[in-house]
C-alpha cells in the first residue's frame, strides 16, 4: 500500500461559529498534482493552512507522510515546501540572505551554493543583493517560491503560486512542478481560476461553500440550486 | 539543532545590525531614564548606592521590555514566524535563539547604561562595578526569557485581551527585588555573603522562566 503524501480525512474548520471547510476529503499520492479552485473567500488558503497544521481543526484529521500533522517529525517537515499569501521573507535581508537562511534551517549541505542555484533558477540573479523590501511583487513571489523549494521538498503546497508572476515566471514554476512530479513528489496548488500544469494531469477540485467537489462534476447552475435546496 | 540556532541568531543579529532598532531604542530609553532620575534625586540622595542601583534597574526594565516586543514583532512582520513554524526547527530552538538575540542586544545597551550610570551617579571605576556584571547578566537573562515569552503571548492578542499583559506583570517582581537588592549591596561594597541570597533568587527565576519558555513556546506561538 502506498501512503499518501498528504491526506485530509473529513477535515472541518470553523472560525468562531462559522464553518469554512466542511468534511473535506483529499488524498495526494506520489507523482500526482491537485489543483483546487474556488472563488475569493472560498477557503482555499484555509485548507492549505489546515493541511500544514497551522490552524486547529474542528473535526477530522490532516496527515502528511502517513502521520498526523500535529505529530510530524522535524525530519519530515523538511520534506514539505509551502508558499502562502504572505511571502515569509525577512524584508531587511537581501534575497540571497533570505535563501541562505532558509537553506540552513533545512539543513542543506551547502547553503550558499544552494541559494545561488535557486536565485539563478528563478531568474533572480540580478536582484540577489537587493533587500526583499525593495523587490517588485512578482520578484517577491519568485523568491517565496525559491524559499519553498530550497530544501528539495517531496511535497509542495502552493497557495496561488502564479499570482503576480509574468509568463516566464509561470513557465519556470510549471517546470519546477513537472520535475517534482517526475521524481515522485506531489504538488497541491490553489488558484481562483482553472489551471493547467504542463506535462501533468492534475486532479481538479473545486471548493464550493466549504465543500471540496471534483471539478469534473462541477455543479451546473441548476444542480447547484438543487444541492442548495436539499 | 545547533545549526538552526546559529542560523536564527545570525539572522537576528544581521537584522539588528542593519536596522539597529532595538539597541538604539534601548540606549536612548535608558539615557532618558537616567537623566530623569539623577535630576530628581538631586546631589544628596543621588550619591547613595541604593539610588544608583534603583536607577540601573529602572533603565533595565524600561529598555528590556520594549526590546523583547520589538524582537517578537519583527518575526510577525511578513508572517516570518509561520515560516519558522513550517521549518524543521523545534519550537524550543526558536525560543532559545530569540532569547539569545534579545539578551545580546540588551547586553550592548546595558554596557552603555552602566557607563552613563558611572558618570551620572559619580561611581568609582573599581572592583564593585565588576562584581555588578554577573548580577546584570543574570537579571538580563531572566528579563529576556520572561519578556520574550510574554511578548509572544501578547503579540497574538487583540486589544481587548491586553489585560493579560497587565496580569502577568507581577511575574517580574521577584526578579526585580532580588536584582535591586544585590546591585545595591554590591555598589555599597558589602561582602559577598550579602549577595548570595539575591543571586540565588535571580538564578532560580532565570531557570524557571527559561524552562517555562522552552516548554511552552510551542503552544504559545501556534
Ligand atoms: N483567521 C481567520 N479568522 C476568521 N475568519 C477567517 C480567518 N481566515 C480566513 N477567514 C475566513 O475564512 C474564509 C475563507 O478564507 P480563505 O482565505 O481561506 O479564502 P481563499 O479561498 O483563500 O480566498 P482568496 O481567493 O481571496 O485567497 C473567508 O470568509 C475568511 O473571511
Ligand atoms: Mg487565499
Short mmCIF file of C-alpha atoms and ligand atoms in Angstrom, two decimals:
data_model
loop_
_atom_site.label_atom_id
_atom_site.label_comp_id
_atom_site.label_asym_id
_atom_site.label_seq_id
_atom_site.Cartn_x
_atom_site.Cartn_y
_atom_site.Cartn_z
CA UNK A 1 0.00 0.00 0.00
CA UNK A 2 1.38 3.41 -0.88
CA UNK A 3 0.94 6.01 1.80
CA UNK A 4 -0.43 9.32 0.58
CA UNK A 5 1.99 12.23 0.89
CA UNK A 6 -0.81 14.43 2.10
CA UNK A 7 -4.28 13.48 3.14
CA UNK A 8 -7.34 15.18 4.59
CA UNK A 9 -9.85 12.97 6.38
CA UNK A 10 -13.25 14.60 6.93
CA UNK A 11 -11.37 17.75 7.72
CA UNK A 12 -13.53 20.60 9.02
CA UNK A 13 -12.53 24.09 10.07
CA UNK A 14 -14.66 26.67 11.83
CA UNK A 15 -13.76 30.27 12.55
CA UNK A 16 -15.84 31.06 15.57
CA UNK A 17 -19.25 29.65 14.75
CA UNK A 18 -18.82 29.93 11.00
CA UNK A 19 -17.87 26.74 9.20
CA UNK A 20 -15.33 27.49 6.47
CA UNK A 21 -14.41 23.94 5.49
CA UNK A 22 -16.80 21.03 5.91
CA UNK A 23 -15.84 17.38 5.70
CA UNK A 24 -13.04 17.82 3.19
CA UNK A 25 -11.53 14.58 1.96
CA UNK A 26 -8.43 14.70 -0.15
CA UNK A 27 -5.59 12.32 -0.89
CA UNK A 28 -2.49 13.01 -2.90
CA UNK A 29 -0.10 10.25 -3.83
CA UNK A 30 3.39 10.27 -5.26
CA UNK A 31 3.67 11.73 -8.73
CA UNK A 32 0.27 13.38 -8.53
CA UNK A 33 -0.79 17.01 -8.57
CA UNK A 34 -4.04 18.51 -7.42
CA UNK A 35 -5.45 21.89 -8.32
CA UNK A 36 -8.05 23.42 -6.06
CA UNK A 37 -10.06 26.27 -7.47
CA UNK A 38 -12.61 28.41 -5.75
CA UNK A 39 -13.92 31.93 -5.54
CA UNK A 40 -12.34 34.53 -3.26
CA UNK A 41 -13.06 33.58 0.31
CA UNK A 42 -13.98 30.01 -0.61
CA UNK A 43 -11.45 28.61 1.86
CA UNK A 44 -8.51 27.62 -0.34
CA UNK A 45 -5.92 29.27 1.87
CA UNK A 46 -7.65 27.93 4.94
CA UNK A 47 -7.33 24.42 3.52
CA UNK A 48 -3.60 24.89 2.89
CA UNK A 49 -3.13 26.23 6.43
CA UNK A 50 -5.08 23.32 7.85
CA UNK A 51 -3.10 20.75 5.89
CA UNK A 52 0.16 22.28 7.18
CA UNK A 53 -1.05 22.20 10.77
CA UNK A 54 -1.02 25.97 11.08
CA UNK A 55 -4.60 26.20 12.31
CA UNK A 56 -6.64 23.95 14.54
CA UNK A 57 -9.28 21.66 13.06
CA UNK A 58 -12.77 21.48 14.46
CA UNK A 59 -13.09 17.91 13.23
CA UNK A 60 -11.27 15.36 11.11
CA UNK A 61 -7.59 14.92 10.54
CA UNK A 62 -4.79 16.20 8.35
CA UNK A 63 -2.00 13.76 7.62
CA UNK A 64 1.35 14.02 5.91
CA UNK A 65 3.54 11.05 5.04
CA UNK A 66 1.09 8.88 6.93
CA UNK A 67 1.47 10.78 10.22
CA UNK A 68 -0.91 13.15 11.93
CA UNK A 69 0.24 16.66 11.06
CA UNK A 70 0.48 17.71 14.70
CA UNK A 71 2.97 14.94 15.34
CA UNK A 72 5.00 15.36 12.19
CA UNK A 73 8.67 14.78 12.92
CA UNK A 74 11.17 17.56 12.24
CA UNK A 75 12.86 15.39 9.61
CA UNK A 76 9.60 15.06 7.75
CA UNK A 77 8.82 18.76 7.88
CA UNK A 78 11.96 19.17 5.79
CA UNK A 79 10.21 17.20 3.03
CA UNK A 80 7.48 19.82 2.62
CA UNK A 81 7.62 23.16 0.80
CA UNK A 82 4.89 25.72 1.33
CA UNK A 83 4.03 29.14 -0.04
CA UNK A 84 1.23 31.21 1.41
CA UNK A 85 -0.17 34.64 0.65
CA UNK A 86 2.50 36.38 2.67
CA UNK A 87 5.98 35.56 1.45
CA UNK A 88 7.50 34.78 4.89
CA UNK A 89 10.67 36.62 3.82
CA UNK A 90 12.63 38.93 6.04
CA UNK A 91 12.21 42.33 4.43
CA UNK A 92 15.54 43.69 5.66
CA UNK A 93 17.57 40.74 4.43
CA UNK A 94 18.65 40.51 0.83
CA UNK A 95 17.21 37.90 -1.50
CA UNK A 96 20.39 35.84 -1.15
CA UNK A 97 20.47 36.10 2.64
CA UNK A 98 16.85 35.03 2.88
CA UNK A 99 17.51 31.92 0.84
CA UNK A 100 20.72 31.11 2.70
CA UNK A 101 18.87 31.43 5.98
CA UNK A 102 16.11 29.05 4.94
CA UNK A 103 18.67 26.69 3.42
CA UNK A 104 20.40 26.49 6.79
CA UNK A 105 17.10 25.88 8.57
CA UNK A 106 16.51 23.00 6.20
CA UNK A 107 19.99 21.68 6.96
CA UNK A 108 21.13 21.94 3.34
CA UNK A 109 24.73 20.84 2.83
CA UNK A 110 26.00 23.97 1.10
CA UNK A 111 23.59 26.80 1.87
CA UNK A 112 25.28 29.49 -0.18
CA UNK A 113 25.61 27.31 -3.27
CA UNK A 114 22.01 26.21 -2.97
CA UNK A 115 20.90 29.82 -2.58
CA UNK A 116 22.84 30.85 -5.67
CA UNK A 117 21.41 27.95 -7.64
CA UNK A 118 17.81 28.81 -6.75
CA UNK A 119 18.29 32.50 -7.36
CA UNK A 120 19.53 31.65 -10.82
CA UNK A 121 16.77 29.15 -11.41
CA UNK A 122 14.01 31.66 -10.69
CA UNK A 123 15.69 34.46 -12.62
CA UNK A 124 16.60 36.47 -9.53
CA UNK A 125 20.33 36.68 -10.22
CA UNK A 126 20.20 40.38 -10.90
CA UNK A 127 18.40 41.24 -7.66
CA UNK A 128 20.26 38.83 -5.39
CA UNK A 129 21.76 41.62 -3.31
CA UNK A 130 18.58 43.66 -3.07
CA UNK A 131 16.64 43.63 0.13
CA UNK A 132 13.36 41.76 -0.01
CA UNK A 133 11.64 45.04 0.91
CA UNK A 134 12.70 46.51 -2.41
CA UNK A 135 11.68 43.63 -4.64
CA UNK A 136 8.76 44.00 -7.02
CA UNK A 137 5.66 41.95 -6.23
CA UNK A 138 6.44 39.34 -8.85
CA UNK A 139 10.08 39.11 -7.79
CA UNK A 140 8.97 38.62 -4.21
CA UNK A 141 6.68 35.81 -5.32
CA UNK A 142 9.56 34.16 -7.18
CA UNK A 143 11.72 34.44 -4.09
CA UNK A 144 8.94 32.96 -1.97
CA UNK A 145 8.80 30.00 -4.37
CA UNK A 146 12.58 29.61 -4.21
CA UNK A 147 12.31 29.68 -0.43
CA UNK A 148 9.79 26.84 -0.53
CA UNK A 149 11.87 24.77 -2.96
CA UNK A 150 15.29 25.22 -1.39
CA UNK A 151 15.01 22.19 0.88
CA UNK A 152 14.31 19.96 -2.16
CA UNK A 153 10.87 19.01 -0.82
CA UNK A 154 8.94 15.94 -1.90
CA UNK A 155 5.60 17.59 -1.30
CA UNK A 156 4.75 21.18 -2.14
CA UNK A 157 1.65 23.10 -1.15
CA UNK A 158 1.49 26.32 -3.12
CA UNK A 159 -1.26 28.82 -2.36
CA UNK A 160 -1.83 30.78 -5.57
CA UNK A 161 1.67 30.21 -6.94
CA UNK A 162 1.00 32.06 -10.17
CA UNK A 163 -0.27 35.23 -8.56
CA UNK A 164 1.63 38.24 -9.94
CA UNK A 165 4.04 36.08 -11.96
CA UNK A 166 4.72 37.01 -15.56
CA UNK A 167 4.58 34.43 -18.32
CA UNK A 168 8.22 33.47 -17.98
CA UNK A 169 7.95 33.15 -14.20
CA UNK A 170 4.86 30.98 -14.57
CA UNK A 171 6.74 28.77 -17.05
CA UNK A 172 9.59 28.27 -14.57
CA UNK A 173 7.14 27.30 -11.83
CA UNK A 174 5.45 24.91 -14.25
CA UNK A 175 8.82 23.29 -14.93
CA UNK A 176 9.59 23.02 -11.22
CA UNK A 177 6.32 21.24 -10.60
CA UNK A 178 6.88 18.98 -13.57
CA UNK A 179 10.32 18.00 -12.25
CA UNK A 180 8.94 17.43 -8.81
CA UNK A 181 6.26 15.07 -10.11
CA UNK A 182 8.80 13.28 -12.30
CA UNK A 183 10.98 12.47 -9.30
CA UNK A 184 8.00 11.10 -7.39
CA UNK A 185 6.88 14.16 -5.48
CA UNK A 186 3.40 15.60 -5.21
CA UNK A 187 2.03 19.12 -5.57
CA UNK A 188 -1.11 20.79 -4.33
CA UNK A 189 -1.90 24.12 -5.95
CA UNK A 190 -4.71 26.55 -5.36
CA UNK A 191 -5.99 29.11 -7.78
CA UNK A 192 -9.07 31.19 -8.32
CA UNK A 193 -9.24 30.14 -11.96
CA UNK A 194 -8.72 26.74 -13.57
CA UNK A 195 -5.06 25.87 -14.14
CA UNK A 196 -3.29 23.54 -16.45
CA UNK A 197 0.01 22.07 -15.35
CA UNK A 198 2.22 21.25 -18.26
CA UNK A 199 3.10 17.58 -18.53
CA UNK A 200 0.79 16.54 -15.73
CA UNK A 201 -2.82 15.67 -15.45
CA UNK A 202 -3.76 17.24 -12.17
CA UNK A 203 -6.77 16.18 -10.19
CA UNK A 204 -9.08 19.16 -10.34
CA UNK A 205 -11.19 20.10 -7.38
CA UNK A 206 -13.44 22.97 -6.59
CA UNK A 207 -14.26 24.47 -3.22
CA UNK A 208 -17.90 25.45 -3.04
CA UNK A 209 -19.49 26.52 0.24
CA UNK A 210 -16.69 24.89 2.17
CA UNK A 211 -17.06 21.53 0.43
CA UNK A 212 -14.44 20.04 -1.83
CA UNK A 213 -16.03 18.75 -5.05
CA UNK A 214 -14.39 17.16 -8.06
CA UNK A 215 -14.25 19.91 -10.64
CA UNK A 216 -15.22 17.45 -13.38
CA UNK A 217 -18.60 17.16 -11.76
CA UNK A 218 -18.85 20.89 -11.34
CA UNK A 219 -22.42 21.54 -10.45
CA UNK A 220 -24.08 23.36 -13.25
CA UNK A 221 -26.14 26.27 -12.18
CA UNK A 222 -29.25 24.17 -11.95
CA UNK A 223 -27.80 21.30 -9.98
CA UNK A 224 -26.13 23.81 -7.70
CA UNK A 225 -29.54 25.18 -6.92
CA UNK A 226 -30.85 21.72 -6.33
CA UNK A 227 -27.94 20.98 -3.98
CA UNK A 228 -28.63 24.12 -2.01
CA UNK A 229 -32.32 23.27 -1.71
CA UNK A 230 -31.77 19.78 -0.39
CA UNK B 1 19.50 21.83 16.21
CA UNK B 2 22.69 23.81 16.72
CA UNK B 3 22.83 24.86 13.06
CA UNK B 4 19.24 26.07 13.31
CA UNK B 5 20.01 28.02 16.47
CA UNK B 6 23.10 29.60 14.93
CA UNK B 7 21.27 30.44 11.71
CA UNK B 8 18.49 32.16 13.65
CA UNK B 9 20.87 34.06 15.87
CA UNK B 10 22.98 35.13 12.93
CA UNK B 11 19.86 36.30 11.11
CA UNK B 12 18.62 38.29 14.11
CA UNK B 13 21.99 39.93 14.63
CA UNK B 14 22.26 40.81 10.93
CA UNK B 15 18.81 42.38 11.06
CA UNK B 16 19.76 44.19 14.22
CA UNK B 17 22.98 45.50 12.73
CA UNK B 18 21.06 46.70 9.71
CA UNK B 19 18.02 48.21 11.39
CA UNK B 20 19.73 48.93 14.70
CA UNK B 21 16.25 49.39 16.04
CA UNK B 22 16.45 47.52 19.29
CA UNK B 23 19.86 48.59 20.53
CA UNK B 24 19.45 52.27 19.65
CA UNK B 25 15.96 52.42 21.10
CA UNK B 26 17.14 50.80 24.29
CA UNK B 27 20.14 53.10 24.67
CA UNK B 28 18.01 56.20 24.18
CA UNK B 29 15.45 55.00 26.69
CA UNK B 30 17.99 54.23 29.37
CA UNK B 31 19.75 57.55 28.81
CA UNK B 32 16.48 59.40 29.35
CA UNK B 33 15.61 57.40 32.43
CA UNK B 34 18.98 58.08 34.00
CA UNK B 35 18.72 61.79 33.27
CA UNK B 36 15.29 61.97 34.89
CA UNK B 37 16.36 60.06 37.96
CA UNK B 38 19.62 61.88 38.52
CA UNK B 39 17.85 65.23 38.33
CA UNK B 40 15.01 64.05 40.56
CA UNK B 41 17.32 62.63 43.23
CA UNK B 42 19.49 65.72 43.47
CA UNK B 43 23.06 65.66 44.74
CA UNK B 44 22.46 64.14 48.22
CA UNK B 45 20.36 61.06 47.57
CA UNK B 46 21.92 60.67 44.15
CA UNK B 47 25.25 59.77 45.69
CA UNK B 48 23.86 56.76 47.55
CA UNK B 49 24.45 53.29 46.09
CA UNK B 50 20.77 52.40 46.55
CA UNK B 51 19.77 55.23 44.25
CA UNK B 52 22.24 54.13 41.61
CA UNK B 53 21.05 50.52 41.85
CA UNK B 54 17.43 51.65 41.57
CA UNK B 55 18.16 53.82 38.56
CA UNK B 56 20.06 51.00 36.89
CA UNK B 57 17.16 48.61 37.22
CA UNK B 58 14.56 51.11 36.12
CA UNK B 59 16.63 51.66 33.00
CA UNK B 60 16.94 47.90 32.58
CA UNK B 61 13.21 47.26 32.71
CA UNK B 62 12.23 50.18 30.55
CA UNK B 63 14.72 49.13 27.95
CA UNK B 64 14.31 45.37 28.25
CA UNK B 65 10.59 45.04 27.79
CA UNK B 66 10.21 47.01 24.56
CA UNK B 67 13.32 45.22 23.29
CA UNK B 68 11.66 41.85 23.53
CA UNK B 69 8.39 43.03 22.00
CA UNK B 70 10.28 44.58 19.10
CA UNK B 71 12.14 41.36 18.54
CA UNK B 72 8.96 39.31 18.61
CA UNK B 73 7.13 41.80 16.42
CA UNK B 74 9.90 41.54 13.82
CA UNK B 75 9.03 37.89 13.41
CA UNK B 76 5.39 38.74 12.70
CA UNK B 77 6.17 41.36 10.07
CA UNK B 78 5.81 39.24 6.98
CA UNK B 79 4.44 36.12 8.67
CA UNK B 80 8.03 35.03 9.14
CA UNK B 81 7.07 33.20 12.30
CA UNK B 82 4.90 30.94 10.14
CA UNK B 83 7.96 30.28 8.01
CA UNK B 84 9.84 29.20 11.12
CA UNK B 85 6.96 27.04 12.31
CA UNK B 86 6.90 25.27 8.95
CA UNK B 87 10.63 24.67 9.07
CA UNK B 88 12.20 21.61 10.70
CA UNK B 89 13.21 23.69 13.73
CA UNK B 90 11.89 22.69 17.12
CA UNK B 91 9.83 25.49 18.67
CA UNK B 92 12.12 25.41 21.68
CA UNK B 93 15.09 26.22 19.44
CA UNK B 94 13.25 29.23 18.05
CA UNK B 95 12.59 30.42 21.58
CA UNK B 96 16.17 29.89 22.68
CA UNK B 97 17.53 31.80 19.70
CA UNK B 98 15.10 34.67 20.24
CA UNK B 99 16.06 34.96 23.89
CA UNK B 100 19.74 34.88 22.98
CA UNK B 101 19.30 37.60 20.37
CA UNK B 102 17.30 39.83 22.69
CA UNK B 103 19.79 39.26 25.51
CA UNK B 104 22.70 40.23 23.26
CA UNK B 105 21.07 43.48 22.17
CA UNK B 106 20.15 44.20 25.75
CA UNK B 107 23.67 43.50 26.93
CA UNK B 108 25.02 46.07 24.48
CA UNK B 109 22.60 48.70 25.69
CA UNK B 110 23.41 47.76 29.26
CA UNK B 111 27.07 48.40 28.75
CA UNK B 112 26.07 51.88 27.65
CA UNK B 113 23.73 52.26 30.61
CA UNK B 114 26.43 51.21 33.02
CA UNK B 115 28.81 53.76 31.59
CA UNK B 116 26.23 56.52 31.88
CA UNK B 117 25.42 55.39 35.40
CA UNK B 118 29.02 55.76 36.47
CA UNK B 119 29.11 59.27 35.03
CA UNK B 120 25.76 60.45 36.33
CA UNK B 121 25.99 58.95 39.81
CA UNK B 122 29.68 59.63 40.38
CA UNK B 123 30.55 56.00 40.93
CA UNK B 124 34.15 54.78 41.04
CA UNK B 125 35.55 52.55 38.35
CA UNK B 126 36.51 49.78 40.73
CA UNK B 127 36.02 46.17 41.65
CA UNK B 128 32.46 46.75 42.81
CA UNK B 129 31.49 47.67 39.29
CA UNK B 130 32.94 44.41 38.02
CA UNK B 131 31.02 42.48 40.63
CA UNK B 132 27.85 44.07 39.30
CA UNK B 133 28.31 42.33 35.97
CA UNK B 134 27.21 38.80 36.95
CA UNK B 135 24.14 40.26 38.61
CA UNK B 136 23.29 42.20 35.49
CA UNK B 137 23.82 39.16 33.30
CA UNK B 138 21.55 37.03 35.42
CA UNK B 139 18.95 39.80 35.50
CA UNK B 140 19.13 40.27 31.75
CA UNK B 141 18.67 36.59 31.08
CA UNK B 142 15.61 36.43 33.31
CA UNK B 143 14.05 39.59 31.90
CA UNK B 144 14.66 38.45 28.34
CA UNK B 145 13.33 34.96 28.92
CA UNK B 146 10.16 36.24 30.54
CA UNK B 147 9.53 39.18 28.26
CA UNK B 148 10.09 37.11 25.10
CA UNK B 149 7.60 34.59 26.42
CA UNK B 150 5.04 37.24 27.35
CA UNK B 151 5.70 39.15 24.14
CA UNK B 152 4.89 36.01 22.18
CA UNK B 153 1.60 35.70 24.01
CA UNK B 154 0.57 39.34 23.72
CA UNK B 155 1.62 39.69 20.09
CA UNK B 156 -1.18 37.33 19.14
CA UNK B 157 -3.83 39.00 21.21
CA UNK B 158 -6.38 41.54 20.20
CA UNK B 159 -6.63 44.82 22.09
CA UNK B 160 -9.39 43.56 24.36
CA UNK B 161 -7.18 40.79 25.67
CA UNK B 162 -4.37 43.09 26.66
CA UNK B 163 -5.48 42.67 30.24
CA UNK B 164 -3.33 39.57 30.15
CA UNK B 165 -0.25 41.75 29.84
CA UNK B 166 -1.33 43.51 33.00
CA UNK B 167 -1.97 40.28 34.85
CA UNK B 168 1.41 38.84 34.00
CA UNK B 169 3.36 41.90 35.14
CA UNK B 170 3.78 40.65 38.73
CA UNK B 171 5.86 37.77 37.39
CA UNK B 172 8.74 40.20 37.03
CA UNK B 173 8.62 41.26 40.68
CA UNK B 174 10.77 38.63 42.42
CA UNK B 175 13.48 39.01 39.81
CA UNK B 176 13.45 42.78 40.24
CA UNK B 177 13.55 42.75 44.03
CA UNK B 178 16.48 40.35 44.02
CA UNK B 179 18.26 42.32 41.31
CA UNK B 180 17.93 45.69 43.02
CA UNK B 181 18.95 44.30 46.41
CA UNK B 182 22.00 42.58 45.00
CA UNK B 183 23.09 45.60 42.98
CA UNK B 184 22.71 47.97 45.90
CA UNK B 185 24.70 45.64 48.14
CA UNK B 186 27.47 45.29 45.60
CA UNK B 187 27.68 49.02 44.90
CA UNK B 188 27.89 49.86 48.59
CA UNK B 189 30.78 47.45 48.88
CA UNK B 190 29.06 44.82 51.03
CA UNK B 191 30.63 41.41 51.46
CA UNK B 192 29.88 38.57 49.07
CA UNK B 193 27.78 36.82 51.69
CA UNK B 194 25.21 39.62 51.48
CA UNK B 195 24.58 38.97 47.78
CA UNK B 196 24.35 35.20 47.88
CA UNK B 197 20.64 35.06 48.63
CA UNK B 198 19.53 37.59 45.98
CA UNK B 199 21.83 35.88 43.48
CA UNK B 200 20.22 32.53 44.25
CA UNK B 201 16.78 34.04 43.72
CA UNK B 202 17.90 35.58 40.44
CA UNK B 203 19.27 32.27 39.25
CA UNK B 204 16.14 30.40 40.31
CA UNK B 205 13.89 32.88 38.48
CA UNK B 206 16.06 32.60 35.38
CA UNK B 207 15.86 28.86 35.43
CA UNK B 208 12.10 28.94 35.89
CA UNK B 209 11.48 31.41 33.07
CA UNK B 210 13.84 29.76 30.63
CA UNK B 211 12.43 26.30 31.25
CA UNK B 212 8.83 27.56 31.03
CA UNK B 213 9.53 29.37 27.79
CA UNK B 214 11.35 26.39 26.39
CA UNK B 215 8.45 24.09 27.14
CA UNK B 216 5.56 26.42 26.40
CA UNK B 217 6.72 28.26 23.28
CA UNK B 218 5.30 25.56 21.03
CA UNK B 219 1.78 26.22 22.30
CA UNK B 220 2.06 29.98 22.53
CA UNK B 221 3.43 30.57 19.06
CA UNK B 222 0.90 28.23 17.46
N1 LIG C 1 -8.13 33.85 10.89
C1 LIG C 1 -9.39 33.96 10.46
N2 LIG C 1 -10.37 34.30 11.30
C2 LIG C 1 -11.65 34.38 10.89
N3 LIG C 1 -12.05 34.15 9.63
C3 LIG C 1 -11.12 33.80 8.73
C4 LIG C 1 -9.74 33.69 9.10
N4 LIG C 1 -9.05 33.33 7.99
C5 LIG C 1 -9.93 33.23 6.99
N5 LIG C 1 -11.17 33.51 7.43
C6 LIG C 1 -12.41 33.46 6.62
O1 LIG C 1 -12.49 32.20 6.01
C7 LIG C 1 -12.97 32.32 4.69
C8 LIG C 1 -12.02 31.64 3.73
O2 LIG C 1 -10.83 32.39 3.65
P1 LIG C 1 -9.60 31.95 2.76
O3 LIG C 1 -8.50 32.92 3.00
O4 LIG C 1 -9.31 30.52 3.00
O5 LIG C 1 -10.19 32.14 1.30
P2 LIG C 1 -9.47 31.89 -0.11
O6 LIG C 1 -10.25 30.86 -0.82
O7 LIG C 1 -8.03 31.63 0.09
O8 LIG C 1 -9.69 33.30 -0.81
P3 LIG C 1 -8.73 34.10 -1.82
O9 LIG C 1 -9.01 33.59 -3.19
O10 LIG C 1 -9.20 35.50 -1.67
O11 LIG C 1 -7.34 33.92 -1.39
C9 LIG C 1 -13.15 33.80 4.42
O12 LIG C 1 -14.50 34.11 4.52
C10 LIG C 1 -12.36 34.48 5.52
O13 LIG C 1 -13.00 35.66 5.90
MG1 LIG C 2 -6.37 32.61 -0.40
#
